[in-house]
XYZ file of C-alpha atoms in Angstrom:
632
model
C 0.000 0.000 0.000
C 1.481 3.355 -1.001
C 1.383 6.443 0.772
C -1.363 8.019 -2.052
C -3.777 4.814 -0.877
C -3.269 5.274 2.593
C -3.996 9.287 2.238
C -7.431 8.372 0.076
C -8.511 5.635 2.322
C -7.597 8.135 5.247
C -9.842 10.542 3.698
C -12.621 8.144 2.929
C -12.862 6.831 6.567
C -13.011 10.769 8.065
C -15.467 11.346 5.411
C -17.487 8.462 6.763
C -17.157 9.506 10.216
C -18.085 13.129 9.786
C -21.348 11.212 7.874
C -21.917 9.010 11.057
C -20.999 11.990 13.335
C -23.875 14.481 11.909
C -22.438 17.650 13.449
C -22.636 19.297 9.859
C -24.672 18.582 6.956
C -23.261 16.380 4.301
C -22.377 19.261 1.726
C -20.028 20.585 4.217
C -18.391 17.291 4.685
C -18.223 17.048 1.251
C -16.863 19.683 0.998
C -13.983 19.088 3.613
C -13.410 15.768 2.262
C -12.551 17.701 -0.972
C -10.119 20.104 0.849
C -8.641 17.188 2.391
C -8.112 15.679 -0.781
C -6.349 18.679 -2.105
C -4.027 19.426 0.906
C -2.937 15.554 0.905
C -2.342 16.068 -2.900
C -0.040 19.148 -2.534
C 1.902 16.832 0.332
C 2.324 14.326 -1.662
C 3.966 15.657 -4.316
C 1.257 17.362 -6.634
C 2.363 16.179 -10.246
C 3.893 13.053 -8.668
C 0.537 11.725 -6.657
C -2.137 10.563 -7.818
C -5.001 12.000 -5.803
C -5.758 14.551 -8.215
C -4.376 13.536 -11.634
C -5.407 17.774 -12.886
C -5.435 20.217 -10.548
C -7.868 22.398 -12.991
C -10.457 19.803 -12.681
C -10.905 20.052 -9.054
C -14.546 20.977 -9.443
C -15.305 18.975 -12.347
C -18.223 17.646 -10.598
C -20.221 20.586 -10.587
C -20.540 19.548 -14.742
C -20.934 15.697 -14.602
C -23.748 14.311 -16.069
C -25.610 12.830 -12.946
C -25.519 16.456 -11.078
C -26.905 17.641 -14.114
C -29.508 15.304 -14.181
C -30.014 15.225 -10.555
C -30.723 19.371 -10.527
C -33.275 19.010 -13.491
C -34.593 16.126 -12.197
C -35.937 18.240 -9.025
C -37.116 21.192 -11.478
C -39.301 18.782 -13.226
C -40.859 17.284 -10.334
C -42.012 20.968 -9.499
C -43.360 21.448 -12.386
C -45.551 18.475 -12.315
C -46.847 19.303 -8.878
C -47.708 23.016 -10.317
C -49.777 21.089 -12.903
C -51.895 19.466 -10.096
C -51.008 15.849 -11.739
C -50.304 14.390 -7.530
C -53.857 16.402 -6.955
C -55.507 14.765 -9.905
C -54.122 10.994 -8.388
C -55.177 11.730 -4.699
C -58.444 12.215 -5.738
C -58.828 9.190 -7.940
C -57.901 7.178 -4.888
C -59.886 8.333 -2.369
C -62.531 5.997 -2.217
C -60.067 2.958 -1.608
C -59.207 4.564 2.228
C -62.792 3.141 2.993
C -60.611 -0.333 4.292
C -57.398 -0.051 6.339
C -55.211 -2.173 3.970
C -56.755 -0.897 0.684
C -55.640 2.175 2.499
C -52.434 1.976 2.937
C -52.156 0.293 -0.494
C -53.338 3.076 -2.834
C -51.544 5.807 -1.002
C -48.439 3.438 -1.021
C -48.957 2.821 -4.583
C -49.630 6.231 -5.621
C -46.268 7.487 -3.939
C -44.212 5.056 -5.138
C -45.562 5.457 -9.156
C -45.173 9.168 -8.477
C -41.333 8.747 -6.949
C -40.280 6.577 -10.397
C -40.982 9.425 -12.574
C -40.305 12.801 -9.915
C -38.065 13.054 -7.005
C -38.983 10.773 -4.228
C -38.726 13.249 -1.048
C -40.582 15.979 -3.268
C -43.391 12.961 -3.978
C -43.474 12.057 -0.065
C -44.222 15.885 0.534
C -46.972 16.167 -2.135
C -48.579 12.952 -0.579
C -48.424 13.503 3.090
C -50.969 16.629 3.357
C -53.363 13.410 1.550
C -52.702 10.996 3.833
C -53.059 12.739 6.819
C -56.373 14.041 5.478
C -57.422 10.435 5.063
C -56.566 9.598 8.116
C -58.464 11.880 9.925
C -61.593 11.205 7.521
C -61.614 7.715 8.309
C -60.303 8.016 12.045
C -57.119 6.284 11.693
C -53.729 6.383 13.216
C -51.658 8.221 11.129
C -48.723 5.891 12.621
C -50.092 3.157 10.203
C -49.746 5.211 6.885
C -46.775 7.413 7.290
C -44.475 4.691 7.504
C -45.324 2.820 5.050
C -45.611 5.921 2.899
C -42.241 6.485 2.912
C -40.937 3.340 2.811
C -43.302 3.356 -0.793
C -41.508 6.524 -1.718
C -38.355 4.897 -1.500
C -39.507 1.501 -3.106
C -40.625 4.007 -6.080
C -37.005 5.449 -6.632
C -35.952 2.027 -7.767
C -38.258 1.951 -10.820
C -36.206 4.320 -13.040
C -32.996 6.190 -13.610
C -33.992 9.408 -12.797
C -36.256 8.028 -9.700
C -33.855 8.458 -7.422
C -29.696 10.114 -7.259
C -28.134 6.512 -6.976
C -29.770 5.459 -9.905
C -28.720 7.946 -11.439
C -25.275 8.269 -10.494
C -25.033 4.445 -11.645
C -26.360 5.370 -15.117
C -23.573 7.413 -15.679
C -20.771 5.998 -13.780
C -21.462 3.139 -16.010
C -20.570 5.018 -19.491
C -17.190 6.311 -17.514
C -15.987 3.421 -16.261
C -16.545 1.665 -19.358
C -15.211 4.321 -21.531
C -11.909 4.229 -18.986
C -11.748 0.262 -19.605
C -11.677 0.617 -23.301
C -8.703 2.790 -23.162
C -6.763 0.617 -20.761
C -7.414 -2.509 -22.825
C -6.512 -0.557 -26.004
C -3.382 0.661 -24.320
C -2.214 -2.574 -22.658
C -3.688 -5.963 -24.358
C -2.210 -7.653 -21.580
C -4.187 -6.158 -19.141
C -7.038 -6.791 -16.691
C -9.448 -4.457 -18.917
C -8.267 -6.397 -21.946
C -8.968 -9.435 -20.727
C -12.569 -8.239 -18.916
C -13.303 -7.182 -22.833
C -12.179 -10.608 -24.198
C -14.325 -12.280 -21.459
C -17.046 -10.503 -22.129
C -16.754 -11.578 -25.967
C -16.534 -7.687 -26.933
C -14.610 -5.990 -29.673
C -13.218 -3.509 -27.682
C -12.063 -1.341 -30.918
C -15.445 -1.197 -32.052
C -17.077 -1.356 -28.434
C -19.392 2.121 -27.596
C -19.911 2.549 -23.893
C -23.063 3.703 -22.930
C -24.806 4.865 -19.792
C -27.964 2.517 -18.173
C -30.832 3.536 -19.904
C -34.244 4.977 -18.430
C -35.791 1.806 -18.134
C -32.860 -0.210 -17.744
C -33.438 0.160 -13.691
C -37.026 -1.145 -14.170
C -37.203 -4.801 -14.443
C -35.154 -5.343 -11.206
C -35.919 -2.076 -9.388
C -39.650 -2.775 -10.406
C -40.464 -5.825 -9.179
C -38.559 -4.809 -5.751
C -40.880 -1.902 -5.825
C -44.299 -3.763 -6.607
C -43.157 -7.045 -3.985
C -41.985 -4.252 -1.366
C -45.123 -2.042 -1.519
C -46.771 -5.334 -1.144
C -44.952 -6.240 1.931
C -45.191 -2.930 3.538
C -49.356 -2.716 3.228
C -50.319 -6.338 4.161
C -47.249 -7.157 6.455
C -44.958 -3.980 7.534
C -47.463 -1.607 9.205
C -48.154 -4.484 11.263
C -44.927 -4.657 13.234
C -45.012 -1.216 14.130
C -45.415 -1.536 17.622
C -48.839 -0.106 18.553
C -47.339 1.811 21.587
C -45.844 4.294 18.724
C -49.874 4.717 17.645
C -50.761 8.392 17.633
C -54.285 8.538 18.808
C -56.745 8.601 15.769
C -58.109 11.687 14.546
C -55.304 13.751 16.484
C -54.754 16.443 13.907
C -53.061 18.739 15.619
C -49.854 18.199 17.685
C -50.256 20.957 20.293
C -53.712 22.220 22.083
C -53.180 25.979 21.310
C -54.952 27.180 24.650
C -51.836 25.393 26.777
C -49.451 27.954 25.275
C -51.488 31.035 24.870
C -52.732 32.787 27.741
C -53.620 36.195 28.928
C -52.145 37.553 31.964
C -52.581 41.416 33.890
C -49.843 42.983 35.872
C -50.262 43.224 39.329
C -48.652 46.555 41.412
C -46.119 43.615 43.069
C -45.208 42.243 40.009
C -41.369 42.171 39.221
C -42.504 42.608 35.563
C -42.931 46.494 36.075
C -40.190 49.177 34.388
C -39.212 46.203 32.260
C -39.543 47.108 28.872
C -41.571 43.966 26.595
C -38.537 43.104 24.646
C -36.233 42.258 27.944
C -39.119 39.832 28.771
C -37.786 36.848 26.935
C -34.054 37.383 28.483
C -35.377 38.258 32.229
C -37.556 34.472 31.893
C -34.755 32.883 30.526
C -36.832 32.470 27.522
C -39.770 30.789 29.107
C -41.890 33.655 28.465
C -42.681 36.096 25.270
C -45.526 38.566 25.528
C -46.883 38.934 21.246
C -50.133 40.930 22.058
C -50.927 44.441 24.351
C -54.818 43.938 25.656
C -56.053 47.749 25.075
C -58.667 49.503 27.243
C -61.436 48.676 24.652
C -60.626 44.963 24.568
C -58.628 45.031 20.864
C -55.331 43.079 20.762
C -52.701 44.933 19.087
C -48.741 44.050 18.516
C -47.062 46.086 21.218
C -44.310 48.408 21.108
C -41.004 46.323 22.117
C -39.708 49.575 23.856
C -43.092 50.191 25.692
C -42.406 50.033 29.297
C -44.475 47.348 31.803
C -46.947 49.264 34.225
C -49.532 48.196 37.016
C -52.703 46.917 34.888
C -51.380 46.164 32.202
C -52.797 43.265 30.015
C -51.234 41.229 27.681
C -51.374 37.834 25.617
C -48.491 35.879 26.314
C -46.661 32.990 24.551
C -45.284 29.887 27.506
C -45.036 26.193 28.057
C -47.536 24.770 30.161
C -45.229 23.487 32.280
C -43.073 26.824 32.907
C -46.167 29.075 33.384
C -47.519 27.119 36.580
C -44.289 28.556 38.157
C -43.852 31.875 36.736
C -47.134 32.964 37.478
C -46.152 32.971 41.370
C -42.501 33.378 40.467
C -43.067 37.051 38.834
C -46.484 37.537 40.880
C -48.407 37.787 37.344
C -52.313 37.105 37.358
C -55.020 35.509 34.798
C -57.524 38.365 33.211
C -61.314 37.560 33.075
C -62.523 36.494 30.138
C -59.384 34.766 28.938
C -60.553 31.890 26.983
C -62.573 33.976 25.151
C -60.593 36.227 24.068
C -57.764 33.405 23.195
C -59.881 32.119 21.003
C -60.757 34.962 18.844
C -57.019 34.809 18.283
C -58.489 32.380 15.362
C -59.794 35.073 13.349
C -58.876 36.683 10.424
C -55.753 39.292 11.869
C -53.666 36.398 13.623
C -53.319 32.684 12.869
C -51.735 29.574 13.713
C -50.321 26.863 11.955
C -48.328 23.806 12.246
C -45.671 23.022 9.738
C -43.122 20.870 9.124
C -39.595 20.886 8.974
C -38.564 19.254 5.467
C -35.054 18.584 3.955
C -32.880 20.842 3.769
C -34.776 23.526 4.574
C -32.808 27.314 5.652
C -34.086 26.078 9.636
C -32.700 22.384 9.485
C -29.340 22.568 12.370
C -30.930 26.635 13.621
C -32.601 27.709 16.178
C -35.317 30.464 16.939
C -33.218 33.513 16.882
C -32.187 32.820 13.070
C -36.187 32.454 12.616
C -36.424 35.154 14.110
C -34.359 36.889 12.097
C -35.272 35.346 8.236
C -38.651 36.456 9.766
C -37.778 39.791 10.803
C -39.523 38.804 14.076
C -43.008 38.793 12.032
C -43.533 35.354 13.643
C -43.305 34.023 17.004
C -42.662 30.075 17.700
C -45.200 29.150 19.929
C -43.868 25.441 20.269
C -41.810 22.737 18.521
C -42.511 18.667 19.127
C -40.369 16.086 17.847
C -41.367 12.205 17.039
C -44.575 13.103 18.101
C -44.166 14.865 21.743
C -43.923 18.646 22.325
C -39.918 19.121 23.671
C -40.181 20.478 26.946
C -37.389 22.727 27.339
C -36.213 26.148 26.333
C -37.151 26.678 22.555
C -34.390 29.229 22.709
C -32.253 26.299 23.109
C -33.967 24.003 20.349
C -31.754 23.059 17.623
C -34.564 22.010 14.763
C -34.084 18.896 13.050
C -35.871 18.000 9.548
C -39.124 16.323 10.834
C -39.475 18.730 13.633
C -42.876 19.982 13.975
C -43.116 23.923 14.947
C -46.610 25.794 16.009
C -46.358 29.299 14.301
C -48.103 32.171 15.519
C -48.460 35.347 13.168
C -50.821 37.154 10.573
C -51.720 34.861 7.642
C -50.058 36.545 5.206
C -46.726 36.389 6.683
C -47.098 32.358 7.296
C -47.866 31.584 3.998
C -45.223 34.092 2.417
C -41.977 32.263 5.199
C -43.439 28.929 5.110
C -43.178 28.883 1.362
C -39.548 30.588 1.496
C -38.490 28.168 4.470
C -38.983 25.259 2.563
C -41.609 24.370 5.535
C -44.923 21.905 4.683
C -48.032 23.321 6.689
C -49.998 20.423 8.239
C -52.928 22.613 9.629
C -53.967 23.139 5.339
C -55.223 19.144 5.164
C -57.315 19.990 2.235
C -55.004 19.581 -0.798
C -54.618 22.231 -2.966
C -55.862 22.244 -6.445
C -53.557 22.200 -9.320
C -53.764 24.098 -13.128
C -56.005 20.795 -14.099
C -56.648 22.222 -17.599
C -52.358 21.563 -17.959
C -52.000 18.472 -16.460
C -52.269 16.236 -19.515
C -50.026 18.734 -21.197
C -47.636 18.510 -18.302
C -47.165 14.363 -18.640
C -47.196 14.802 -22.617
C -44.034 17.210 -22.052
C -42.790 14.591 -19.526
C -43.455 11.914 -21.706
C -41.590 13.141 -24.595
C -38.792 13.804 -23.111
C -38.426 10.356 -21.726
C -39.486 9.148 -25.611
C -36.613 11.463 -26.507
C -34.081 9.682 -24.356
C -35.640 6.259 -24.747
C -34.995 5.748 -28.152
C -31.461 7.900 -28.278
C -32.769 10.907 -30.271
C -31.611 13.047 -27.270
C -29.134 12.330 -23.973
C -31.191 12.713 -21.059
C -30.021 15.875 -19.811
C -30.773 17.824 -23.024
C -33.918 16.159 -23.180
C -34.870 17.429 -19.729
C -33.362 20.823 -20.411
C -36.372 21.203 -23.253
C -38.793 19.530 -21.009
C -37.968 22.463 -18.345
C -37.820 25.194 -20.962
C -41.615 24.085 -22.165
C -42.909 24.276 -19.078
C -41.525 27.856 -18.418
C -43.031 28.694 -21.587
C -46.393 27.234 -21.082
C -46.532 28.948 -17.687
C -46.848 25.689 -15.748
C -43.196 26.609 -14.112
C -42.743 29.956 -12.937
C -38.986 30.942 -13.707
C -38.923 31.719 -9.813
C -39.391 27.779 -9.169
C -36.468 26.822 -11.107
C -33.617 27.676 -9.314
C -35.940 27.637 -5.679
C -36.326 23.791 -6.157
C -32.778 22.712 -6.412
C -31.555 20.591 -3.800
C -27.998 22.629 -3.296
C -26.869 20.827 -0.611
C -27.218 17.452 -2.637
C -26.007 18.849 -5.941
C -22.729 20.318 -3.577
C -22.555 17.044 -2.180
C -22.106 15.235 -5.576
C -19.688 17.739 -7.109
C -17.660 17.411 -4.220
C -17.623 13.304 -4.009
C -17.314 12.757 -7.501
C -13.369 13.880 -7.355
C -12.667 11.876 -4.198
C -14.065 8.875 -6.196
C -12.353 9.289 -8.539
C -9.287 8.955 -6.184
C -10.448 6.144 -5.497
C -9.634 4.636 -8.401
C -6.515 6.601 -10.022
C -4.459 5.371 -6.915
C -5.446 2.077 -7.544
C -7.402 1.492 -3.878
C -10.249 0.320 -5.575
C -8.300 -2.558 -7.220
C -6.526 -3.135 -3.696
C -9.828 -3.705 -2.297
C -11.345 -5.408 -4.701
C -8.494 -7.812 -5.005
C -8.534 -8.316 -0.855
C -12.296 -9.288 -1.200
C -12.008 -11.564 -4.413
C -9.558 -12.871 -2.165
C -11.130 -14.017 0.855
C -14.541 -15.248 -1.046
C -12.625 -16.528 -3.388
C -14.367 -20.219 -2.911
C -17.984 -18.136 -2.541
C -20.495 -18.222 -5.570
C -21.230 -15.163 -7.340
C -24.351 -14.749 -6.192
C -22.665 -14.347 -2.668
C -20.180 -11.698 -3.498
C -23.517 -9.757 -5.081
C -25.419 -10.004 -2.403
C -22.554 -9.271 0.146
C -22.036 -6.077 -1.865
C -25.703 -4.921 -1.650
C -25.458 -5.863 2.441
C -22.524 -3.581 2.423
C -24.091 -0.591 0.456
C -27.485 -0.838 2.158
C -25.280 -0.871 5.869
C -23.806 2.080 4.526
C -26.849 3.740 2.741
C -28.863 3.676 6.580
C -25.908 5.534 8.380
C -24.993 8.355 5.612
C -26.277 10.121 2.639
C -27.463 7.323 -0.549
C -25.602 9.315 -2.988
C -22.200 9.497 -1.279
C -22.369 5.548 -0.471
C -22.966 5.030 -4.357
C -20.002 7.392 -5.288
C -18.346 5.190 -3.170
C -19.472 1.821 -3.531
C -19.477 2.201 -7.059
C -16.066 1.810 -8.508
C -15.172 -0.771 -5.854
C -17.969 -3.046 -7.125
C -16.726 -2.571 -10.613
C -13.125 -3.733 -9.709
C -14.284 -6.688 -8.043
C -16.181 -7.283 -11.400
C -12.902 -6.726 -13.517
C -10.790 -9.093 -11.172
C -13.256 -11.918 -11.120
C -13.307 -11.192 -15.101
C -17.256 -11.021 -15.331
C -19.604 -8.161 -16.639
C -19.995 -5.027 -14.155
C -23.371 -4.788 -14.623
C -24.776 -6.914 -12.052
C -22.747 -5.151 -9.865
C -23.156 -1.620 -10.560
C -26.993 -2.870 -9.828
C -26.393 -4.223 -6.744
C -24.988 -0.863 -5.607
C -27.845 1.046 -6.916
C -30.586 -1.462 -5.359
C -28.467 -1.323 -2.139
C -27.845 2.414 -1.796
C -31.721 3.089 -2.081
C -32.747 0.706 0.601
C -32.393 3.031 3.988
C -34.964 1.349 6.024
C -33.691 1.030 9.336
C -33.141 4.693 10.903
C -35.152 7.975 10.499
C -31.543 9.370 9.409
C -30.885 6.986 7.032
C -32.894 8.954 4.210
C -34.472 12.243 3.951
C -38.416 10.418 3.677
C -37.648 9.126 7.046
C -36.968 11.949 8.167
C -39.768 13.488 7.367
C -42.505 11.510 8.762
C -40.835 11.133 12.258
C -42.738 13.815 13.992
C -46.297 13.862 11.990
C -45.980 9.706 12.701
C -45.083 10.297 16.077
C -41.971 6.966 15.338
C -39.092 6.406 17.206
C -36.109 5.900 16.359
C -36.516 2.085 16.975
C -39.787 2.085 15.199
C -37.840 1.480 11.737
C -35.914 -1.353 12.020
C -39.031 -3.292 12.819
C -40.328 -3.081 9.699
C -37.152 -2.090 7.816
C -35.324 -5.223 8.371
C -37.472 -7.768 7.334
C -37.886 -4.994 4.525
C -34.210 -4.772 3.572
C -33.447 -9.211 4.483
C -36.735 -9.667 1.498
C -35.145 -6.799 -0.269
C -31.664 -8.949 -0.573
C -33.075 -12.430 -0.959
C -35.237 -11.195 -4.681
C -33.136 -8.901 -5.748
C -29.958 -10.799 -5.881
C -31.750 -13.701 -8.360
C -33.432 -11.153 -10.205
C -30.238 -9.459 -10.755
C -28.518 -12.241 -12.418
C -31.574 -12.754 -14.367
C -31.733 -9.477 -16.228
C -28.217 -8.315 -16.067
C -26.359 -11.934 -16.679
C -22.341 -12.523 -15.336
């Protein structure tokens, strides 16, 4: 092992740690990991290592194919939610929620035909609001469908290239590592690429490589999809243990009337000369006055200068738990007429709402002082819960999570206006919003063309998508606002950056060091073994850190096992794309788990109970079917 492997596998191992670790989001440790890669370049030698082979292409990434892809990918799911095409399905299946499996089945079904052909979180977000809806319609745990919801979204990804970023990542990985053979065996005919082509029964002079098609993901990732949505409506929602129920028909996490209350100032009260915005700090943020009670019983936004007097009367925001001890701790006192007047706080001038905290949203790893300030303290967070229980503590001290669940207070303009530019789904609005129906057959005929234009090689997919963006612009079912707004940065960064330290991978040669140490020690095992120990190894790493880094990873390793053992790297590129989409057994493990912890009320135990058996049934079809459609 020379010292450029032992800096790359180094690097890969910190990488995986910062992953595991979770103190920064996986862009940034991408984004180390490519720094790190750099520095260890310069100390190796520069032009004499091997880490970066040109120093100009450092950021390559940001222009490889699969980013690409992945970016227009997410711009084209938008667009097909604008055109109401998830409304127009919802509504076709709402007669099947009559019966609790048939239930769970269509909205299962539904998410997972909408994840093949759009972005799977972005289909798990358009189909919650439904089933939650549903649920309460037909007084049913929501515990029973959210799970299995997003276990369908997953499933869904499998179907097609552009269904999910492994899949797609494979696609084109595929076309480079195939083109890189055919110059190694044209170079050397001696060597292990020359003899993988003469194996293979290829004329490597006239050989093309190509990318996996569109569909090329379908026969395998299908039938895992169709047997796995299967397995999750009669079977999965079944070993969810029923202490993780929420109650039926609970719609709303918090009871507003336990943190809203209205409270007069006494002449002993050590609230007076205080001025209202030195309330929070002088409660240790246990208590925020948001309304000034005037003499003729209106509730206006007070001053934050105004100064505290004897009978004063205000509308304050405080856990339940805190107030009990403030109110004799600060000698404060309960008006008349208080539930009344809280709940004409439900009018027109002031509303609240519960939303939730989605991926990679601007609040995922803040608190409430930077929502405070992308605000500009127009809102006030009444209360946060997390899996399912309101988090009794400070909220100044909250760090939010995705699948947090906040209770906003503010006027309804400003909610809808910073839950839209927060990234934030509102769970109060259960009625789902109606789409431009008059466009949605012209949105899937746009869709559908561009696929057809892909399909049979009239376009690559990435130009084909480019002109299936550009006609929805121009037919006004995408604003141009939406197309930059519904890129996933942080996952495009994250490719960009991994895609060099990949590469690594390989120009050093570790991936042909490991390869050959695994070839070597199941060197008696079948193939089918070595495929299926591969997928084990991806999906282990896919439930700990981010799908798309585990492919970059996985990836070229699972092609130099193929080389050594001299058969085709197909079967092996798909076992690292089947692998790196099943994330089944955490809530971090993928962003759809994430996002149903707190509206599902789960723990963090709840997923392995139904992810395991999910991810053992996962293994035991799709290693056959594997060697069925993509032969050794």
């Amino acid at each position: 092992m020379n010292a450029d492997q032992i800096a790359i596998l180094l690097i890969i191992v910190m990488t995986f740690i910062l992953f595991i670790w979770g103190r920064w989001r996986y862009d940034i440790v991408s984004i180390i990991a490519l720094g790190t890669l750099f520095i260890a370049d310069q100390i190796l030698g520069g032009q004499t290592s091997n880490l970066i082979l040109d120093e100009t292409n450092l950021f390559i990434g940001f222009a490889h194919p699969a980013v690409i892809t992945v970016a227009l990918v997410l711009i084209i799911s938008r667009a097909l939610g604008n055109a109401g095409v998830v409304e127009l399905i919802s509504r076709q299946i709402a007669p099947f929620s009559k019966h609790q499996v048939t239930h769970i089945s269509s909205l299962s079904g539904v998410v997972a035909i909408l994840s093949a052909i759009m972005n799977n979180v972005g289909a798990l977000a358009l189909m919650l609001p439904v089933a939650l809806k549903s649920s309460l319609k037909r007084n049913r745990s929501p515990s029973i469908l959210l799970m299995p919801l997003a276990f369908a979204s997953i499933l869904g990804g499998m179907i097609t290239m552009i269904g999910t970023p492994p899949n797609i990542i494979i696609a084109t990985f595929r076309e480079t590592q195939l083109i890189d053979l055919k110059a190694r065996a044209l170079e050397d005919v001696n060597s292990l690429a020359a003899l993988y082509f003469k194996g293979q029964n290829i004329d490597v002079e006239q050989f093309q490589p190509e990318a996996f098609a569109m569909l090329d993901f379908s026969p395998v990732g299908g039938a895992i999809a169709v047997l796995g949505v299967l397995f999750v409506a009669l079977i999965g929602w079944r070993l969810i243990p029923k202490t993780s129920y929420k109650k039926p028909g609970a719609e709303s996490l918090f009871s507003i009337n336990d943190y809203v209350t209205e409270i007069r100032i006494p002449g002993k009260s050590s609230f007076i000369g205080l001025k209202i915005h030195e309330i929070a700090k002088f409660t240790e943020e246990r208590l925020t006055i948001f309304g000034w009670i005037t003499e003729d019983g209106n509730v206006d936004t007070p001053m934050q200068n105004h100064i505290i007097a004897e009978g004063d009367r205000y509308q304050i925001m405080a856990d339940p738990v805190d107030l009990k001890v403030m109110m004799d701790e600060y000698d404060l006192r309960f008006i008349k007429l208080m539930r009344e007047r809280i709940d004409s706080l439900k009018g027109k001038h002031t509303t609240f709402k519960e939303v939730l905290i989605k991926p990679d949203s601007p609040l995922e790893n803040r608190d409430r002082n930077y929502l405070r300030k992308r605000t500009s303290n127009t809102l006030i967070l009444m209360a946060v819960a997390r899996q399912g229980e309101p988090i009794r503590k400070r909220l100044g001290n909250v760090v939010f999570r995705v699948g947090d669940v906040l209770l906003l207070q503010g006027s309804a303009d400003n909610l809808d206006d910073n839950i839209s530019s927060l990234d934030l789904l509102p769970l109060a609005e259960r009625d789902v919003t109606v789409g431009v129906f008059s466009k949605v057959w012209l949105a899937l005929l746009i869709f559908g063309s561009a696929i057809a234009l892909s399909i049979f090689g009239i376009l690559p997919i990435t130009l084909a998508f480019v002109g299936a963006v550009l006609a929805y612009v121009f037919t006004g079912i995408l604003p141009v606002r939406d197309i930059y707004s519904q890129i996933d940065w942080p996952i495009i960064v994250l490719l960009a950056a991994m895609i060099p330290v990949s590469n690594a991978l390989q120009t050093t040669g570790s991936t042909q060091l490991i390869a050959d140490t695994i070839v070597s020690v199941t060197h008696s095992m079948p193939t089918w073994f070595i495929l299926a120990l591969i997928m084990v190894i991806t999906m282990t790493l896919s439930d700990i850190i981010n799908n798309a880094a585990t492919a970059l990873i996985m990836a070229p390793i699972a092609v130099e096992i193929a080389i050594t053992m001299g058969v085709s790297i197909d079967p092996f590129l798909m076992c690292v794309a089947v692998g790196a989409s099943c994330a089944f057994l955490t809530p971090i493990g993928h962003q759809c788990n994430a996002l149903i912890l707190g509206p599902g009320g789960y723990k963090f135990s709840d997923y392995w109970r139904m992810g395991l058996p999910l991810e053992i049934l996962i293994v035991i079809i799709g290693t056959p079917l594997i060697m069925f459609f993509w032969p050794i």
